[in-house]
């Protein structure tokens, strides 16, 4: 189901509402920044970005022991980029394997030629970068 | 003292009945109509009786509360509108305010809050649930590019600028390495140096600088 805010107001506003409603009471503060995102994006891209962001935020809440989340949504001529970064405990990229949430996320991305990459170390939090080409 | 005349619109019969009995219990309130969608609310005002205030649900078939608010505000001077919904979503609330709604109350509010809202609006004030007000305060930040390169960026090497740009375009170390024909470990070293030089401690900070410097088209 598409959230109402996503249909009516677009992905930025929907992500904001989701952060607000999900993070209330968790003690995690958030910050959302955007760049050149004046127009609406194609529906599939908006929905994918929203779902992925939701999954990443859930992972942060469940595993990261973070106190801050930064979300950046950037539109360039060629790409849409979504960064979700926390200041939590991070994870060891060599030891961990993808859970169902992340696999699901990757398969969503595959259908629109998107890529995901993670940067993480045990003391500087986790940052996930999603890039979706605009054709 | 004349009573406050109220028109209710909600597509869920039980909610409608509940609201009606709740509000009818208040001495100076009078529910003059209860309808099941926005169009019926507009028709009721046009053909039957003009209320002091219309209490509208947002999600309704035929005509939703947002469009009904617009119609009422356009055609019936003096009718105030209070919208009622379970959405605590800034975009929706913003749209409602733009449509001319005088207030917005969440369905999880108490009877007292609803009564307070109706009274405030009928006095000519606006009324928004406390939770709603909070969500309107939390705004996202738009980053814009300056024409001038910041000092930090001027000190970077050509290669570092190149990498910074690709990081902001969402490329991973591996992809950047492949594009520039260098190892991803080298890219990682460049990244670490970039962060040090620009005194930032996370990827978001790095990207913020790249965007502000106009490195991303």
mmCIF file of C-alpha atoms in Angstrom:
data_model
loop_
_atom_site.group_PDB
_atom_site.id
_atom_site.type_symbol
_atom_site.label_atom_id
_atom_site.label_comp_id
_atom_site.label_asym_id
_atom_site.label_seq_id
_atom_site.Cartn_x
_atom_site.Cartn_y
_atom_site.Cartn_z
ATOM 1 C CA UNK A 1 0.000 0.000 0.000
ATOM 2 C CA UNK A 2 1.230 3.477 -0.810
ATOM 3 C CA UNK A 3 1.183 5.825 2.179
ATOM 4 C CA UNK A 4 -1.081 8.806 1.650
ATOM 5 C CA UNK A 5 1.691 11.331 2.107
ATOM 6 C CA UNK A 6 3.637 9.598 -0.673
ATOM 7 C CA UNK A 7 0.792 9.807 -3.171
ATOM 8 C CA UNK A 8 -0.184 13.360 -2.317
ATOM 9 C CA UNK A 9 3.055 15.076 -1.446
ATOM 10 C CA UNK A 10 5.947 13.053 -2.769
ATOM 11 C CA UNK A 11 8.820 11.094 -1.365
ATOM 12 C CA UNK A 12 10.555 13.826 0.631
ATOM 13 C CA UNK A 13 7.481 14.672 2.636
ATOM 14 C CA UNK A 14 6.616 10.976 3.096
ATOM 15 C CA UNK A 15 10.095 10.166 4.398
ATOM 16 C CA UNK A 16 9.874 13.106 6.788
ATOM 17 C CA UNK A 17 6.575 11.875 8.183
ATOM 18 C CA UNK A 18 7.896 8.344 8.441
ATOM 19 C CA UNK A 19 11.001 9.488 10.356
ATOM 20 C CA UNK A 20 8.905 11.607 12.640
ATOM 21 C CA UNK A 21 6.411 8.860 13.402
ATOM 22 C CA UNK A 22 8.937 6.015 13.647
ATOM 23 C CA UNK A 23 11.567 7.739 15.722
ATOM 24 C CA UNK A 24 9.296 9.316 18.310
ATOM 25 C CA UNK A 25 10.178 7.853 21.689
ATOM 26 C CA UNK A 26 13.305 6.033 20.481
ATOM 27 C CA UNK A 27 15.689 8.768 21.614
ATOM 28 C CA UNK A 28 17.091 9.009 18.083
ATOM 29 C CA UNK A 29 17.116 12.451 16.520
ATOM 30 C CA UNK A 30 17.058 12.977 12.789
ATOM 31 C CA UNK A 31 17.981 15.436 10.166
ATOM 32 C CA UNK A 32 16.849 15.408 6.567
ATOM 33 C CA UNK A 33 18.553 17.308 3.775
ATOM 34 C CA UNK A 34 17.694 17.498 0.118
ATOM 35 C CA UNK A 35 19.204 18.895 -3.040
ATOM 36 C CA UNK A 36 17.520 19.904 -6.314
ATOM 37 C CA UNK A 37 14.415 17.966 -5.486
ATOM 38 C CA UNK A 38 11.781 20.400 -6.641
ATOM 39 C CA UNK A 39 9.763 18.137 -8.865
ATOM 40 C CA UNK A 40 8.067 14.821 -8.267
ATOM 41 C CA UNK A 41 9.922 11.673 -9.325
ATOM 42 C CA UNK A 42 8.469 8.704 -11.211
ATOM 43 C CA UNK A 43 6.141 6.686 -8.980
ATOM 44 C CA UNK A 44 8.239 3.503 -8.933
ATOM 45 C CA UNK A 45 11.320 5.442 -7.876
ATOM 46 C CA UNK A 46 9.450 7.301 -5.150
ATOM 47 C CA UNK A 47 7.976 4.095 -3.763
ATOM 48 C CA UNK A 48 11.325 2.278 -3.900
ATOM 49 C CA UNK A 49 13.136 5.116 -2.145
ATOM 50 C CA UNK A 50 10.464 5.246 0.529
ATOM 51 C CA UNK A 51 10.474 1.509 1.228
ATOM 52 C CA UNK A 52 14.257 1.317 1.304
ATOM 53 C CA UNK A 53 14.499 4.248 3.649
ATOM 54 C CA UNK A 54 11.935 2.593 5.902
ATOM 55 C CA UNK A 55 13.951 -0.642 5.996
ATOM 56 C CA UNK A 56 17.201 1.180 6.712
ATOM 57 C CA UNK A 57 15.640 3.195 9.520
ATOM 58 C CA UNK A 58 14.226 0.015 11.041
ATOM 59 C CA UNK A 59 17.664 -1.570 10.908
ATOM 60 C CA UNK A 60 19.154 1.445 12.630
ATOM 61 C CA UNK A 61 16.553 1.332 15.385
ATOM 62 C CA UNK A 62 16.962 -2.414 15.888
ATOM 63 C CA UNK A 63 20.692 -2.888 15.604
ATOM 64 C CA UNK A 64 22.739 0.283 15.528
ATOM 65 C CA UNK A 65 22.429 1.736 19.040
ATOM 66 C CA UNK A 66 22.511 5.131 17.358
ATOM 67 C CA UNK A 67 21.416 8.526 18.642
ATOM 68 C CA UNK A 68 21.323 10.339 15.311
ATOM 69 C CA UNK A 69 20.202 9.635 11.780
ATOM 70 C CA UNK A 70 20.912 11.803 8.764
ATOM 71 C CA UNK A 71 18.962 11.305 5.570
ATOM 72 C CA UNK A 72 20.029 13.025 2.378
ATOM 73 C CA UNK A 73 18.082 12.948 -0.844
ATOM 74 C CA UNK A 74 19.926 14.293 -3.841
ATOM 75 C CA UNK A 75 18.897 14.726 -7.423
ATOM 76 C CA UNK A 76 21.554 15.234 -10.050
ATOM 77 C CA UNK A 77 21.158 15.195 -13.797
ATOM 78 C CA UNK A 78 21.973 11.503 -13.982
ATOM 79 C CA UNK A 79 21.023 10.031 -10.618
ATOM 80 C CA UNK A 80 18.828 10.044 -7.584
ATOM 81 C CA UNK A 81 20.907 9.423 -4.496
ATOM 82 C CA UNK A 82 19.622 8.511 -1.050
ATOM 83 C CA UNK A 83 22.013 8.484 1.897
ATOM 84 C CA UNK A 84 20.940 7.100 5.257
ATOM 85 C CA UNK A 85 23.639 7.469 7.857
ATOM 86 C CA UNK A 86 23.685 6.839 11.596
ATOM 87 C CA UNK A 87 26.229 7.366 14.363
ATOM 88 C CA UNK A 88 25.751 3.920 15.883
ATOM 89 C CA UNK A 89 28.047 0.995 16.535
ATOM 90 C CA UNK A 90 28.390 0.032 12.864
ATOM 91 C CA UNK A 91 28.930 -3.512 11.639
ATOM 92 C CA UNK A 92 31.768 -5.582 10.282
ATOM 93 C CA UNK A 93 31.198 -5.812 6.559
ATOM 94 C CA UNK A 94 33.298 -8.956 6.259
ATOM 95 C CA UNK A 95 31.403 -10.856 8.902
ATOM 96 C CA UNK A 96 27.818 -9.894 8.243
ATOM 97 C CA UNK A 97 25.531 -11.359 5.634
ATOM 98 C CA UNK A 98 22.397 -9.748 4.317
ATOM 99 C CA UNK A 99 19.176 -10.409 6.179
ATOM 100 C CA UNK A 100 15.791 -10.751 4.525
ATOM 101 C CA UNK A 101 15.111 -7.031 4.812
ATOM 102 C CA UNK A 102 18.275 -6.118 2.960
ATOM 103 C CA UNK A 103 17.796 -8.814 0.314
ATOM 104 C CA UNK A 104 14.287 -7.602 -0.283
ATOM 105 C CA UNK A 105 15.663 -4.107 -0.585
ATOM 106 C CA UNK A 106 18.284 -5.174 -3.116
ATOM 107 C CA UNK A 107 15.724 -6.926 -5.269
ATOM 108 C CA UNK A 108 13.507 -3.841 -5.251
ATOM 109 C CA UNK A 109 16.479 -1.836 -6.440
ATOM 110 C CA UNK A 110 17.440 -4.334 -9.120
ATOM 111 C CA UNK A 111 14.156 -3.822 -10.923
ATOM 112 C CA UNK A 112 15.029 -0.174 -11.522
ATOM 113 C CA UNK A 113 18.787 -0.615 -12.029
ATOM 114 C CA UNK A 114 19.606 0.904 -8.675
ATOM 115 C CA UNK A 115 22.690 0.164 -6.617
ATOM 116 C CA UNK A 116 23.232 0.065 -2.891
ATOM 117 C CA UNK A 117 26.510 0.247 -1.000
ATOM 118 C CA UNK A 118 27.391 0.398 2.671
ATOM 119 C CA UNK A 119 30.196 2.046 4.522
ATOM 120 C CA UNK A 120 30.612 0.936 8.058
ATOM 121 C CA UNK A 121 33.227 0.565 10.700
ATOM 122 C CA UNK A 122 32.901 -0.454 14.307
ATOM 123 C CA UNK A 123 33.215 3.086 15.640
ATOM 124 C CA UNK A 124 31.805 5.475 13.105
ATOM 125 C CA UNK A 125 28.309 4.260 12.409
ATOM 126 C CA UNK A 126 26.826 3.018 9.195
ATOM 127 C CA UNK A 127 26.078 4.834 6.009
ATOM 128 C CA UNK A 128 24.005 3.331 3.240
ATOM 129 C CA UNK A 129 24.057 4.903 -0.202
ATOM 130 C CA UNK A 130 21.428 4.147 -2.804
ATOM 131 C CA UNK A 131 21.840 5.341 -6.340
ATOM 132 C CA UNK A 132 19.098 5.093 -8.929
ATOM 133 C CA UNK A 133 19.878 6.199 -12.464
ATOM 134 C CA UNK A 134 17.416 8.594 -14.091
ATOM 135 C CA UNK A 135 16.903 7.601 -17.679
ATOM 136 C CA UNK B 1 -27.369 32.260 23.943
ATOM 137 C CA UNK B 2 -27.655 30.709 20.505
ATOM 138 C CA UNK B 3 -26.321 27.235 19.962
ATOM 139 C CA UNK B 4 -23.311 26.351 17.825
ATOM 140 C CA UNK B 5 -24.713 24.619 14.750
ATOM 141 C CA UNK B 6 -22.588 21.692 13.614
ATOM 142 C CA UNK B 7 -22.592 19.625 10.428
ATOM 143 C CA UNK B 8 -20.753 16.285 10.574
ATOM 144 C CA UNK B 9 -19.332 14.283 7.677
ATOM 145 C CA UNK B 10 -17.686 10.877 8.010
ATOM 146 C CA UNK B 11 -18.098 7.766 5.894
ATOM 147 C CA UNK B 12 -17.964 5.418 8.886
ATOM 148 C CA UNK B 13 -21.454 5.198 10.343
ATOM 149 C CA UNK B 14 -20.330 4.240 13.844
ATOM 150 C CA UNK B 15 -17.884 7.138 13.978
ATOM 151 C CA UNK B 16 -20.593 9.456 12.712
ATOM 152 C CA UNK B 17 -23.100 8.217 15.304
ATOM 153 C CA UNK B 18 -20.443 8.436 17.997
ATOM 154 C CA UNK B 19 -19.526 12.000 17.128
ATOM 155 C CA UNK B 20 -23.163 12.960 16.973
ATOM 156 C CA UNK B 21 -23.987 11.639 20.396
ATOM 157 C CA UNK B 22 -20.782 13.001 21.858
ATOM 158 C CA UNK B 23 -21.424 16.523 20.600
ATOM 159 C CA UNK B 24 -25.188 16.522 21.220
ATOM 160 C CA UNK B 25 -24.476 15.970 24.909
ATOM 161 C CA UNK B 26 -22.885 19.394 25.101
ATOM 162 C CA UNK B 27 -25.543 21.969 26.032
ATOM 163 C CA UNK B 28 -24.797 24.714 23.575
ATOM 164 C CA UNK B 29 -23.928 22.441 20.635
ATOM 165 C CA UNK B 30 -26.503 21.383 18.087
ATOM 166 C CA UNK B 31 -25.789 18.802 15.395
ATOM 167 C CA UNK B 32 -27.928 19.916 12.471
ATOM 168 C CA UNK B 33 -26.814 17.238 10.056
ATOM 169 C CA UNK B 34 -24.693 14.090 9.719
ATOM 170 C CA UNK B 35 -23.680 12.979 6.232
ATOM 171 C CA UNK B 36 -21.356 10.336 4.833
ATOM 172 C CA UNK B 37 -19.200 12.181 2.303
ATOM 173 C CA UNK B 38 -17.886 15.586 1.284
ATOM 174 C CA UNK B 39 -20.317 16.087 -1.559
ATOM 175 C CA UNK B 40 -23.315 15.472 0.693
ATOM 176 C CA UNK B 41 -21.848 17.977 3.144
ATOM 177 C CA UNK B 42 -21.602 20.647 0.443
ATOM 178 C CA UNK B 43 -25.127 19.802 -0.798
ATOM 179 C CA UNK B 44 -26.491 19.940 2.730
ATOM 180 C CA UNK B 45 -25.152 23.459 3.211
ATOM 181 C CA UNK B 46 -26.414 24.557 -0.207
ATOM 182 C CA UNK B 47 -29.931 23.169 0.083
ATOM 183 C CA UNK B 48 -30.779 22.698 3.755
ATOM 184 C CA UNK B 49 -29.089 24.716 6.441
ATOM 185 C CA UNK B 50 -25.885 26.640 6.905
ATOM 186 C CA UNK B 51 -23.928 25.400 9.949
ATOM 187 C CA UNK B 52 -21.532 27.505 11.992
ATOM 188 C CA UNK B 53 -18.957 24.802 11.607
ATOM 189 C CA UNK B 54 -18.494 21.717 9.440
ATOM 190 C CA UNK B 55 -16.548 18.865 11.029
ATOM 191 C CA UNK B 56 -15.148 16.829 8.153
ATOM 192 C CA UNK B 57 -13.321 13.529 7.972
ATOM 193 C CA UNK B 58 -10.491 13.562 5.410
ATOM 194 C CA UNK B 59 -10.786 10.150 3.803
ATOM 195 C CA UNK B 60 -14.253 9.907 2.373
ATOM 196 C CA UNK B 61 -15.575 8.489 -0.893
ATOM 197 C CA UNK B 62 -17.141 10.648 -3.642
ATOM 198 C CA UNK B 63 -15.568 13.854 -2.331
ATOM 199 C CA UNK B 64 -12.868 13.821 0.325
ATOM 200 C CA UNK B 65 -12.507 16.274 3.170
ATOM 201 C CA UNK B 66 -9.814 18.301 1.427
ATOM 202 C CA UNK B 67 -11.942 19.045 -1.625
ATOM 203 C CA UNK B 68 -15.020 19.583 0.511
ATOM 204 C CA UNK B 69 -13.058 22.142 2.542
ATOM 205 C CA UNK B 70 -12.161 23.974 -0.686
ATOM 206 C CA UNK B 71 -15.777 23.970 -1.900
ATOM 207 C CA UNK B 72 -17.179 25.137 1.411
ATOM 208 C CA UNK B 73 -14.608 27.902 1.780
ATOM 209 C CA UNK B 74 -15.205 29.054 -1.779
ATOM 210 C CA UNK B 75 -19.009 29.063 -1.742
ATOM 211 C CA UNK B 76 -20.222 29.569 1.790
ATOM 212 C CA UNK B 77 -18.911 32.576 3.581
ATOM 213 C CA UNK B 78 -18.934 32.218 7.346
ATOM 214 C CA UNK B 79 -18.933 28.437 7.527
ATOM 215 C CA UNK B 80 -15.854 27.348 9.476
ATOM 216 C CA UNK B 81 -14.208 24.001 8.844
ATOM 217 C CA UNK B 82 -12.599 21.592 11.288
ATOM 218 C CA UNK B 83 -11.020 18.523 9.733
ATOM 219 C CA UNK B 84 -10.687 15.266 11.552
ATOM 220 C CA UNK B 85 -8.333 12.503 10.607
ATOM 221 C CA UNK B 86 -5.954 9.816 11.739
ATOM 222 C CA UNK B 87 -3.152 11.130 9.536
ATOM 223 C CA UNK B 88 -0.438 13.013 11.299
ATOM 224 C CA UNK B 89 1.325 13.812 8.067
ATOM 225 C CA UNK B 90 2.751 17.194 7.436
ATOM 226 C CA UNK B 91 2.068 17.213 3.700
ATOM 227 C CA UNK B 92 -1.602 16.403 4.189
ATOM 228 C CA UNK B 93 -1.919 18.995 6.929
ATOM 229 C CA UNK B 94 -0.210 21.607 4.776
ATOM 230 C CA UNK B 95 -2.613 20.854 1.910
ATOM 231 C CA UNK B 96 -5.556 21.255 4.274
ATOM 232 C CA UNK B 97 -4.318 24.563 5.568
ATOM 233 C CA UNK B 98 -3.866 25.730 1.992
ATOM 234 C CA UNK B 99 -7.435 24.606 1.252
ATOM 235 C CA UNK B 100 -8.589 26.945 4.003
ATOM 236 C CA UNK B 101 -9.343 24.604 6.907
ATOM 237 C CA UNK B 102 -9.634 26.417 10.227
ATOM 238 C CA UNK B 103 -8.406 23.480 12.240
ATOM 239 C CA UNK B 104 -7.238 19.925 12.303
ATOM 240 C CA UNK B 105 -7.757 17.357 15.018
ATOM 241 C CA UNK B 106 -6.406 13.838 15.149
ATOM 242 C CA UNK B 107 -8.910 11.052 15.663
ATOM 243 C CA UNK B 108 -7.018 9.864 18.709
ATOM 244 C CA UNK B 109 -7.778 13.154 20.477
ATOM 245 C CA UNK B 110 -10.061 13.314 23.521
ATOM 246 C CA UNK B 111 -13.625 14.617 23.607
ATOM 247 C CA UNK B 112 -12.304 17.628 25.532
ATOM 248 C CA UNK B 113 -9.881 18.496 22.781
ATOM 249 C CA UNK B 114 -12.582 18.224 20.140
ATOM 250 C CA UNK B 115 -14.897 20.479 22.142
ATOM 251 C CA UNK B 116 -12.076 22.942 22.734
ATOM 252 C CA UNK B 117 -11.286 22.930 19.019
ATOM 253 C CA UNK B 118 -14.860 23.599 17.954
ATOM 254 C CA UNK B 119 -15.203 26.465 20.427
ATOM 255 C CA UNK B 120 -11.890 28.037 19.440
ATOM 256 C CA UNK B 121 -12.736 27.880 15.757
ATOM 257 C CA UNK B 122 -16.186 29.365 16.315
ATOM 258 C CA UNK B 123 -14.533 32.272 18.122
ATOM 259 C CA UNK B 124 -12.630 32.893 14.907
ATOM 260 C CA UNK B 125 -9.384 31.254 15.965
ATOM 261 C CA UNK B 126 -7.600 28.361 14.315
ATOM 262 C CA UNK B 127 -7.047 25.113 16.153
ATOM 263 C CA UNK B 128 -4.554 22.340 15.587
ATOM 264 C CA UNK B 129 -3.869 19.264 17.726
ATOM 265 C CA UNK B 130 -0.678 19.515 19.734
ATOM 266 C CA UNK B 131 0.908 16.596 17.865
ATOM 267 C CA UNK B 132 0.101 18.259 14.578
ATOM 268 C CA UNK B 133 1.772 21.488 15.589
ATOM 269 C CA UNK B 134 4.893 19.557 16.471
ATOM 270 C CA UNK B 135 5.025 17.874 13.114
ATOM 271 C CA UNK B 136 4.724 21.199 11.309
ATOM 272 C CA UNK B 137 7.755 22.509 13.130
ATOM 273 C CA UNK B 138 10.044 19.794 11.918
ATOM 274 C CA UNK B 139 11.170 21.006 8.532
ATOM 275 C CA UNK B 140 13.713 19.472 6.241
ATOM 276 C CA UNK B 141 16.611 21.526 4.998
ATOM 277 C CA UNK B 142 17.245 22.283 1.388
ATOM 278 C CA UNK B 143 20.887 22.424 0.395
ATOM 279 C CA UNK B 144 21.715 24.894 -2.336
ATOM 280 C CA UNK B 145 24.910 25.369 -4.263
ATOM 281 C CA UNK B 146 26.947 28.539 -3.782
ATOM 282 C CA UNK B 147 28.683 29.940 -6.793
ATOM 283 C CA UNK B 148 31.884 30.388 -4.925
ATOM 284 C CA UNK B 149 34.059 27.455 -3.901
ATOM 285 C CA UNK B 150 34.480 27.236 -0.133
ATOM 286 C CA UNK B 151 38.008 27.503 1.275
ATOM 287 C CA UNK B 152 38.173 23.822 2.221
ATOM 288 C CA UNK B 153 37.546 22.739 -1.334
ATOM 289 C CA UNK B 154 40.181 25.066 -2.828
ATOM 290 C CA UNK B 155 42.868 23.151 -0.971
ATOM 291 C CA UNK B 156 41.908 19.804 -2.429
ATOM 292 C CA UNK B 157 43.858 18.075 -5.144
ATOM 293 C CA UNK B 158 42.244 17.525 -8.522
ATOM 294 C CA UNK B 159 41.893 13.820 -7.781
ATOM 295 C CA UNK B 160 40.251 14.523 -4.438
ATOM 296 C CA UNK B 161 37.716 16.852 -6.050
ATOM 297 C CA UNK B 162 36.999 14.166 -8.627
ATOM 298 C CA UNK B 163 36.375 11.606 -5.894
ATOM 299 C CA UNK B 164 34.286 13.978 -3.801
ATOM 300 C CA UNK B 165 32.051 14.576 -6.794
ATOM 301 C CA UNK B 166 31.573 10.859 -7.408
ATOM 302 C CA UNK B 167 30.844 10.191 -3.724
ATOM 303 C CA UNK B 168 28.098 12.814 -3.848
ATOM 304 C CA UNK B 169 26.717 11.170 -6.979
ATOM 305 C CA UNK B 170 26.238 8.017 -4.932
ATOM 306 C CA UNK B 171 29.062 5.863 -6.306
ATOM 307 C CA UNK B 172 30.659 3.287 -4.014
ATOM 308 C CA UNK B 173 34.403 3.039 -3.479
ATOM 309 C CA UNK B 174 34.493 0.037 -5.770
ATOM 310 C CA UNK B 175 32.650 1.852 -8.552
ATOM 311 C CA UNK B 176 34.800 4.952 -8.160
ATOM 312 C CA UNK B 177 37.915 2.767 -8.333
ATOM 313 C CA UNK B 178 36.697 1.167 -11.544
ATOM 314 C CA UNK B 179 35.930 4.529 -13.112
ATOM 315 C CA UNK B 180 39.272 6.070 -12.237
ATOM 316 C CA UNK B 181 41.337 2.891 -12.761
ATOM 317 C CA UNK B 182 42.577 2.802 -9.193
ATOM 318 C CA UNK B 183 42.091 0.342 -6.352
ATOM 319 C CA UNK B 184 39.060 0.742 -4.093
ATOM 320 C CA UNK B 185 41.497 0.847 -1.174
ATOM 321 C CA UNK B 186 43.104 3.924 -2.698
ATOM 322 C CA UNK B 187 39.651 5.471 -3.033
ATOM 323 C CA UNK B 188 39.071 4.722 0.625
ATOM 324 C CA UNK B 189 42.327 6.475 1.550
ATOM 325 C CA UNK B 190 41.291 9.513 -0.506
ATOM 326 C CA UNK B 191 37.972 9.546 1.283
ATOM 327 C CA UNK B 192 39.623 9.465 4.683
ATOM 328 C CA UNK B 193 41.923 12.320 3.662
ATOM 329 C CA UNK B 194 38.987 14.302 2.324
ATOM 330 C CA UNK B 195 37.202 13.990 5.638
ATOM 331 C CA UNK B 196 40.291 15.058 7.535
ATOM 332 C CA UNK B 197 40.951 18.042 5.274
ATOM 333 C CA UNK B 198 37.388 19.225 5.465
ATOM 334 C CA UNK B 199 37.004 18.395 9.124
ATOM 335 C CA UNK B 200 33.855 16.306 8.785
ATOM 336 C CA UNK B 201 33.123 13.044 10.525
ATOM 337 C CA UNK B 202 30.594 11.354 8.320
ATOM 338 C CA UNK B 203 29.647 10.731 4.726
ATOM 339 C CA UNK B 204 26.699 13.119 4.972
ATOM 340 C CA UNK B 205 29.069 15.937 5.915
ATOM 341 C CA UNK B 206 31.292 15.168 2.954
ATOM 342 C CA UNK B 207 28.345 15.204 0.598
ATOM 343 C CA UNK B 208 26.955 18.414 2.074
ATOM 344 C CA UNK B 209 30.212 20.186 1.185
ATOM 345 C CA UNK B 210 30.244 18.718 -2.319
ATOM 346 C CA UNK B 211 26.681 19.923 -2.932
ATOM 347 C CA UNK B 212 27.290 23.385 -1.530
ATOM 348 C CA UNK B 213 30.379 23.724 -3.701
ATOM 349 C CA UNK B 214 28.287 23.071 -6.775
ATOM 350 C CA UNK B 215 30.258 19.942 -7.662
ATOM 351 C CA UNK B 216 27.063 18.043 -8.475
ATOM 352 C CA UNK B 217 25.127 19.013 -11.600
#
